PDB file of C-alpha atoms in Angstrom:
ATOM      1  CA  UNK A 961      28.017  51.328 267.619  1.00  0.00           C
ATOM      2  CA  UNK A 962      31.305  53.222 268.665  1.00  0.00           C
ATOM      3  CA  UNK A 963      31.529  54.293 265.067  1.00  0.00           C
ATOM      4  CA  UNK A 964      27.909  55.063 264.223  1.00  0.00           C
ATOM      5  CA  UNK A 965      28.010  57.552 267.117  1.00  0.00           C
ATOM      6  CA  UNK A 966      31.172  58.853 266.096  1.00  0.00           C
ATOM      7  CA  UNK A 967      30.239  59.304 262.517  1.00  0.00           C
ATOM      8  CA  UNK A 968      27.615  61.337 263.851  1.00  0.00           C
ATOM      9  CA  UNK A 969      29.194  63.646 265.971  1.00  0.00           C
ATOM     10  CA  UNK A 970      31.463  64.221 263.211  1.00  0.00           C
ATOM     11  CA  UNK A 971      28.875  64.992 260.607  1.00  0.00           C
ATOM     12  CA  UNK A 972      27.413  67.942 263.553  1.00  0.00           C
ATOM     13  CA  UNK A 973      30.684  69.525 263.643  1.00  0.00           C
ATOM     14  CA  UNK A 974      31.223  69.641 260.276  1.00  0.00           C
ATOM     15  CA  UNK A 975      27.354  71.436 260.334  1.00  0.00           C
ATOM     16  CA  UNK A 976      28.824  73.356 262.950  1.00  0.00           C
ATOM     17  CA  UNK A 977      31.646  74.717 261.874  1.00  0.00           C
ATOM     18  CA  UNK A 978      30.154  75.782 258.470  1.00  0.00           C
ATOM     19  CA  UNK A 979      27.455  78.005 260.614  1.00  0.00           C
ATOM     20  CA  UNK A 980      30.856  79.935 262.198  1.00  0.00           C
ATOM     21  CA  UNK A 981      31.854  80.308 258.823  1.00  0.00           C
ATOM     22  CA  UNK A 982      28.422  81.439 257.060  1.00  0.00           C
ATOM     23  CA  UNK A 983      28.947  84.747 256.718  1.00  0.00           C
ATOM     24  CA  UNK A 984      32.244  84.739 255.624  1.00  0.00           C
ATOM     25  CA  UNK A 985      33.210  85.114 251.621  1.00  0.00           C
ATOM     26  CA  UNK A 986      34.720  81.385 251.359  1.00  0.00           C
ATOM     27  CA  UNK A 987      32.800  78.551 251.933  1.00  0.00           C
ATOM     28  CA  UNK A 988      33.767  75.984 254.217  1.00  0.00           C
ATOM     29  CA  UNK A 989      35.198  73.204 251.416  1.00  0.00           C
ATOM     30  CA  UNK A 990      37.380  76.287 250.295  1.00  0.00           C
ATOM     31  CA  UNK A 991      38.508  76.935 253.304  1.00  0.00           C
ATOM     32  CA  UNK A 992      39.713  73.010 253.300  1.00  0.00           C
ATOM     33  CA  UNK A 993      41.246  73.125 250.282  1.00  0.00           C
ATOM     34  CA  UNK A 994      42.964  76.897 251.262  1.00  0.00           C
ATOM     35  CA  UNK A 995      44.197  74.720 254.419  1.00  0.00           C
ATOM     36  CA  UNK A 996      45.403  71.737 252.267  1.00  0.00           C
ATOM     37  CA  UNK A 997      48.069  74.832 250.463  1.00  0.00           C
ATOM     38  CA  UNK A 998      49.027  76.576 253.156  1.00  0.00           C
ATOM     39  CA  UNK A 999      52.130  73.796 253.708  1.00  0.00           C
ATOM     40  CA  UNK A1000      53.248  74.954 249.748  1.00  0.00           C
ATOM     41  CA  UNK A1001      52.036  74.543 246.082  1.00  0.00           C
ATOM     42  CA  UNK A1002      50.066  70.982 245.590  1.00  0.00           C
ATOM     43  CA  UNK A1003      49.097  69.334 242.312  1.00  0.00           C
ATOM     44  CA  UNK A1004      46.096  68.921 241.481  1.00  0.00           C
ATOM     45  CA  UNK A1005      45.847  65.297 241.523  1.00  0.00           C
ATOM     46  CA  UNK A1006      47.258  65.529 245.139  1.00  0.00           C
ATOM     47  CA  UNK A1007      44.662  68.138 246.309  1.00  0.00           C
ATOM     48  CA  UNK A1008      41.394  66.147 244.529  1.00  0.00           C
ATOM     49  CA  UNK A1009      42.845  62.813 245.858  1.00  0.00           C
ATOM     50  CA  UNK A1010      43.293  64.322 249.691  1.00  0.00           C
ATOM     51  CA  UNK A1011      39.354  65.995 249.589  1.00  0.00           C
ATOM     52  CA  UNK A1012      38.123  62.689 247.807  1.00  0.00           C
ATOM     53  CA  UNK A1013      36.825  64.299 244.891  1.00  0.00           C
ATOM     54  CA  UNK A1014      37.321  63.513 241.213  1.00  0.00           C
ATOM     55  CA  UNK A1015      40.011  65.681 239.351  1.00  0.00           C
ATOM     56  CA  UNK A1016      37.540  67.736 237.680  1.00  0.00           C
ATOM     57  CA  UNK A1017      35.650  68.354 240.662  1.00  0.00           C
ATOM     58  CA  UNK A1018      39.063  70.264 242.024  1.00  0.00           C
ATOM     59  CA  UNK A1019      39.746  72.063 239.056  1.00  0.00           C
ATOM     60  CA  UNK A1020      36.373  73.098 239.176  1.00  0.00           C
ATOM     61  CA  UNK A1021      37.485  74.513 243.066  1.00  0.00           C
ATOM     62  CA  UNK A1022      40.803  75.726 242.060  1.00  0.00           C
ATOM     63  CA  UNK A1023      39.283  77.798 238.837  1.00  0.00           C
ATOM     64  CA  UNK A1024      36.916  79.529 241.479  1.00  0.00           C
ATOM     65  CA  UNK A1025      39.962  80.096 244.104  1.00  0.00           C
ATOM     66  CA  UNK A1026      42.090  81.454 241.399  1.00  0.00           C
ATOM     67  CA  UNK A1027      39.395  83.458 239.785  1.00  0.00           C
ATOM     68  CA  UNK A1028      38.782  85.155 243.470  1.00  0.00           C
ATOM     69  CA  UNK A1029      42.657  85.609 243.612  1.00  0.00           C
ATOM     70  CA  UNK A1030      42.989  83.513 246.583  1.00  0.00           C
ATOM     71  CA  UNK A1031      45.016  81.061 244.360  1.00  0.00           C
ATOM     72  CA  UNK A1032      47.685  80.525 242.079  1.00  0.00           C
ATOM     73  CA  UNK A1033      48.223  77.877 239.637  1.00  0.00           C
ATOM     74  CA  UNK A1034      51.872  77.087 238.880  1.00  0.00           C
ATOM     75  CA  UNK A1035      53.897  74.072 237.346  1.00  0.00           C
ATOM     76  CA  UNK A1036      55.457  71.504 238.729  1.00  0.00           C
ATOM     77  CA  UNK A1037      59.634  71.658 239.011  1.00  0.00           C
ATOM     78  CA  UNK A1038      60.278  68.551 238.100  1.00  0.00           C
ATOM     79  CA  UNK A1039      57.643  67.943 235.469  1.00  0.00           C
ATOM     80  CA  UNK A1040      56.283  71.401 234.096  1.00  0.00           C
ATOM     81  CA  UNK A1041      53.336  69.239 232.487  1.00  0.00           C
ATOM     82  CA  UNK A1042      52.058  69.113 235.761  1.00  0.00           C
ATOM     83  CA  UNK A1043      49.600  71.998 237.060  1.00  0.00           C
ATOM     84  CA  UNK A1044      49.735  72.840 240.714  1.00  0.00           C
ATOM     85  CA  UNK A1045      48.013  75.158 242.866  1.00  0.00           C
ATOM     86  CA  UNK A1046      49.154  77.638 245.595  1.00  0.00           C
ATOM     87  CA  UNK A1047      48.231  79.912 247.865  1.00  0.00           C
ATOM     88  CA  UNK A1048      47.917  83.807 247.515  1.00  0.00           C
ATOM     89  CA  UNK A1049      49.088  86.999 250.142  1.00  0.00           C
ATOM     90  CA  UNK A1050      44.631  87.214 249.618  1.00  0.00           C
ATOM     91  CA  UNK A1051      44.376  82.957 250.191  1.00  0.00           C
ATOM     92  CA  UNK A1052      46.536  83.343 253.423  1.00  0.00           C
ATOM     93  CA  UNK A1053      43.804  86.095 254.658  1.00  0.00           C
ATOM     94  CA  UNK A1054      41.231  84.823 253.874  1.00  0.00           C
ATOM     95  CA  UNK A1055      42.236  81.002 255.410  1.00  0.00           C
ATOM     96  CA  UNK A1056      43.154  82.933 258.793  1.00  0.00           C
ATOM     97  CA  UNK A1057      39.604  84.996 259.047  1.00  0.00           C
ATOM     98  CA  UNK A1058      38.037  81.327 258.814  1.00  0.00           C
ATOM     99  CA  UNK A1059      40.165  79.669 261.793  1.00  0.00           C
ATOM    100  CA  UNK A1060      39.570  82.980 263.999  1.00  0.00           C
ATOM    101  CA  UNK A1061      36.031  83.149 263.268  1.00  0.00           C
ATOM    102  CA  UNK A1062      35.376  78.846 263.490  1.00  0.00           C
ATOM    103  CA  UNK A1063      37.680  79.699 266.787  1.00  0.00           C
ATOM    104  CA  UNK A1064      35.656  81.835 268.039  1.00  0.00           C
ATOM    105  CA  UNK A1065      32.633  80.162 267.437  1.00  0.00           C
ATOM    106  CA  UNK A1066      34.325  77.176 268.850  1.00  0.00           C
ATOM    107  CA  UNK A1067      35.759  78.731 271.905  1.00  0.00           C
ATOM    108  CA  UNK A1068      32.230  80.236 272.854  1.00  0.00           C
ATOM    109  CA  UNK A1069      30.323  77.116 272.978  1.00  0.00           C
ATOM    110  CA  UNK A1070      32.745  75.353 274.581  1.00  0.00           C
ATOM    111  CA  UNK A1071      32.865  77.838 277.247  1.00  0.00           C
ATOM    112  CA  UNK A1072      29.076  77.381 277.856  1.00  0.00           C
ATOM    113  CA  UNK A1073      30.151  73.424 278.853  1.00  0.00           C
ATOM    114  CA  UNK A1074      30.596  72.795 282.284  1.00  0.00           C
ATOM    115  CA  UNK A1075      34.247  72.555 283.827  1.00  0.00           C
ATOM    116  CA  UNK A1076      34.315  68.708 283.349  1.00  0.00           C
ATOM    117  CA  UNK A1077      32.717  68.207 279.954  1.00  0.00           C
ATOM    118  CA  UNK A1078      35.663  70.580 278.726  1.00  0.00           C
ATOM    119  CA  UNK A1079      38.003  68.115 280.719  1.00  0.00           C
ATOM    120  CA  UNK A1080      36.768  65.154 278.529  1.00  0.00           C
ATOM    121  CA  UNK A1081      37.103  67.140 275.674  1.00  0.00           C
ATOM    122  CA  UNK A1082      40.470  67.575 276.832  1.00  0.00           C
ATOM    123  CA  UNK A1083      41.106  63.953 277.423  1.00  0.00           C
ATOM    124  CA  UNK A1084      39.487  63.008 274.082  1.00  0.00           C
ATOM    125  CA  UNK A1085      42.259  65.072 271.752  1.00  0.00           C
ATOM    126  CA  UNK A1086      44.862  62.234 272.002  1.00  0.00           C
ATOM    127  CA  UNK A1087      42.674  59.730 271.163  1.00  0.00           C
ATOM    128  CA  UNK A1088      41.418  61.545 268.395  1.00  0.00           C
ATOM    129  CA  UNK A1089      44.758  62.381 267.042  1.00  0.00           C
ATOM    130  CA  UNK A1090      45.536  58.469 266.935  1.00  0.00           C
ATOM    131  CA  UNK A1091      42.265  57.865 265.148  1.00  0.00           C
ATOM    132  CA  UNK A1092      42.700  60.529 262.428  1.00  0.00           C
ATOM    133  CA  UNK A1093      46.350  60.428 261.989  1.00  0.00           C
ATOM    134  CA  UNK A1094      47.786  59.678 258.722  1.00  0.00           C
ATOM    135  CA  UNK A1095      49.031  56.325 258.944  1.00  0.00           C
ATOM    136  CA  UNK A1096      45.704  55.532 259.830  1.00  0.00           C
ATOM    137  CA  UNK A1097      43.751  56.530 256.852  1.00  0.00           C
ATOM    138  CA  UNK A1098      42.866  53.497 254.295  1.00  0.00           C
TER     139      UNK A1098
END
């Protein structure tokens, strides 16, 4: 039941966070895979394998990125077979405008909680950390 619940609290905050982001130019799976380059290039297969898509389903992403300039593709050092993606100067501005406006849209509905729903919230960020930390993932 835990996880049923869960599951779909999950799915409205996912529906939430793409209404923050609505009117921006990026859509909110962009913004993901933006997020997933912002620690340095990525190959592809590591980029479709963290969003759980299939390889042409990222290239698909990474052809739209790139063709908006908010992405790079490169090569791999080691293997220059090997096609990677990166972010942009653009990518980086973009990526911030999402997190300040999903932020703010954030920040104002939680302020409209009362003073001890946003202390359970509170309470509930370690546990979610533990849940959704990597070692955890199957």
């Amino acid at each position: 039941e835990l996880a049923e619940r869960l599951n779909r609290r999950l799915r409205d905050i996912v529906l939430l966070l793409r209404q923050a982001g609505a009117d921006l130019p990026v859509t909110g799976q962009q913004v993901s895979v933006l997020a997933s380059l912002e620690g340095g290039p990525m190959r592809m297969t590591a980029l479709a394998a963290e969003h759980g898509v299939r390889l042409p389903t990222m290239t698909a992403q990474i052809n739209r990125l790139e063709a908006a300039g908010l992405v790079a593709r490169g090569r791999d050092a080691s293997d220059a077979r090997v096609v990677t993606a990166s972010l942009t100067p653009e990518g980086r501005i973009r990526l911030q405008e999402a997190r300040e406006a999903r932020n703010t849209f954030m920040a104002e509905r939680i302020a409209a909680l009362s003073p001890e729903d946003r202390a359970a919230l509170v309470a509930a960020l370690p546990a979610l950390d533990a849940l959704f930390a990597p070692s955890r993932t199957p």
